């Protein structure tokens, strides 16, 4: 992805009014291999702020895999439902870390949890969340859907539909779109500029889990897959610049 100059960034315009940003928990751990890396959290918060300054209403969903992954816990013998609830709690921790970073930058933020924990987050009430967005507050949806057996990909797609987002922006580390095979292990991997929901499902491309893709397809909600590594990349991608893959009908 080609980096943009400061003058180009200042002139960025976007036709998007409300978007969902989905990032993995692993995106917050930097090179540590586990947990939260505060400079990385700060960098992503700064990316979000640059888009917020355009007047775009922003929803976020952050995974919890940097702290605990329910499916992995289940594979190691833990009862699946318990493991998934532990993973949901990990997403709340990540959401609170991102809220702290964003509010340190002057961006008003609300953490909204699918599991009630009123001392640290608001409960999910759709109309209240919409009102927060209308007031230009960033809404970070945590604890997944509140149900086991569903991933944060599905939670992001569900909330994006409920909030009437115009697209889901999937920020990836180390990859700038959707490839026909893993580019980390295959030098001949080919990146798609655009791909259909059905092709993602049929070819088992690693974008989102199948339930999330099907939900996006059924509601005609496009996915924009891009790299989080490039400074100013999120803002540029909103304007259609840079390198990315669009998943749509």
mmCIF file of N, CA, C and O in Angstrom, residues 12 22 54 62 132 189 204 214 218 245-246:
data_model
loop_
_atom_site.group_PDB
_atom_site.id
_atom_site.type_symbol
_atom_site.label_atom_id
_atom_site.label_comp_id
_atom_site.label_asym_id
_atom_site.label_seq_id
_atom_site.Cartn_x
_atom_site.Cartn_y
_atom_site.Cartn_z
ATOM 1 N N UNK A 12 -8.799 14.097 2.084
ATOM 2 C CA UNK A 12 -9.586 12.877 1.959
ATOM 3 C C UNK A 12 -11.068 13.167 2.119
ATOM 4 O O UNK A 12 -11.487 13.840 3.041
ATOM 5 N N UNK A 22 -13.876 -3.706 12.204
ATOM 6 C CA UNK A 22 -13.644 -4.974 12.905
ATOM 7 C C UNK A 22 -12.149 -5.269 12.892
ATOM 8 O O UNK A 22 -11.522 -5.296 11.833
ATOM 9 N N UNK A 54 -13.411 13.099 10.063
ATOM 10 C CA UNK A 54 -14.120 13.313 8.801
ATOM 11 C C UNK A 54 -15.627 13.443 9.014
ATOM 12 O O UNK A 54 -16.357 13.761 8.084
ATOM 13 N N UNK A 62 -13.886 -5.607 18.538
ATOM 14 C CA UNK A 62 -12.511 -6.090 18.688
ATOM 15 C C UNK A 62 -12.563 -7.509 19.228
ATOM 16 O O UNK A 62 -13.268 -7.795 20.196
ATOM 17 N N UNK A 132 -25.990 7.348 20.398
ATOM 18 C CA UNK A 132 -24.571 7.641 20.633
ATOM 19 C C UNK A 132 -23.867 7.950 19.310
ATOM 20 O O UNK A 132 -23.070 8.890 19.218
ATOM 21 N N UNK A 189 0.729 -16.440 -3.987
ATOM 22 C CA UNK A 189 -0.629 -16.049 -3.602
ATOM 23 C C UNK A 189 -1.069 -14.817 -4.377
ATOM 24 O O UNK A 189 -0.285 -13.883 -4.588
ATOM 25 N N UNK A 204 -13.658 -21.096 0.483
ATOM 26 C CA UNK A 204 -13.219 -21.086 1.880
ATOM 27 C C UNK A 204 -12.061 -20.101 2.102
ATOM 28 O O UNK A 204 -11.064 -20.413 2.732
ATOM 29 N N UNK A 214 -22.464 -15.185 5.420
ATOM 30 C CA UNK A 214 -23.846 -15.395 4.989
ATOM 31 C C UNK A 214 -24.751 -14.265 5.466
ATOM 32 O O UNK A 214 -25.627 -13.797 4.728
ATOM 33 N N UNK A 218 -26.793 -11.842 2.969
ATOM 34 C CA UNK A 218 -28.252 -11.772 3.003
ATOM 35 C C UNK A 218 -28.755 -10.345 3.203
ATOM 36 O O UNK A 218 -29.902 -10.037 2.875
ATOM 37 N N UNK A 245 -9.434 -5.302 -0.614
ATOM 38 C CA UNK A 245 -10.349 -6.182 -1.327
ATOM 39 C C UNK A 245 -11.765 -5.878 -0.888
ATOM 40 O O UNK A 245 -12.039 -5.749 0.308
ATOM 41 N N UNK A 246 -12.654 -5.764 -1.849
ATOM 42 C CA UNK A 246 -14.066 -5.552 -1.536
ATOM 43 C C UNK A 246 -14.825 -6.857 -1.741
ATOM 44 O O UNK A 246 -14.762 -7.477 -2.796
#
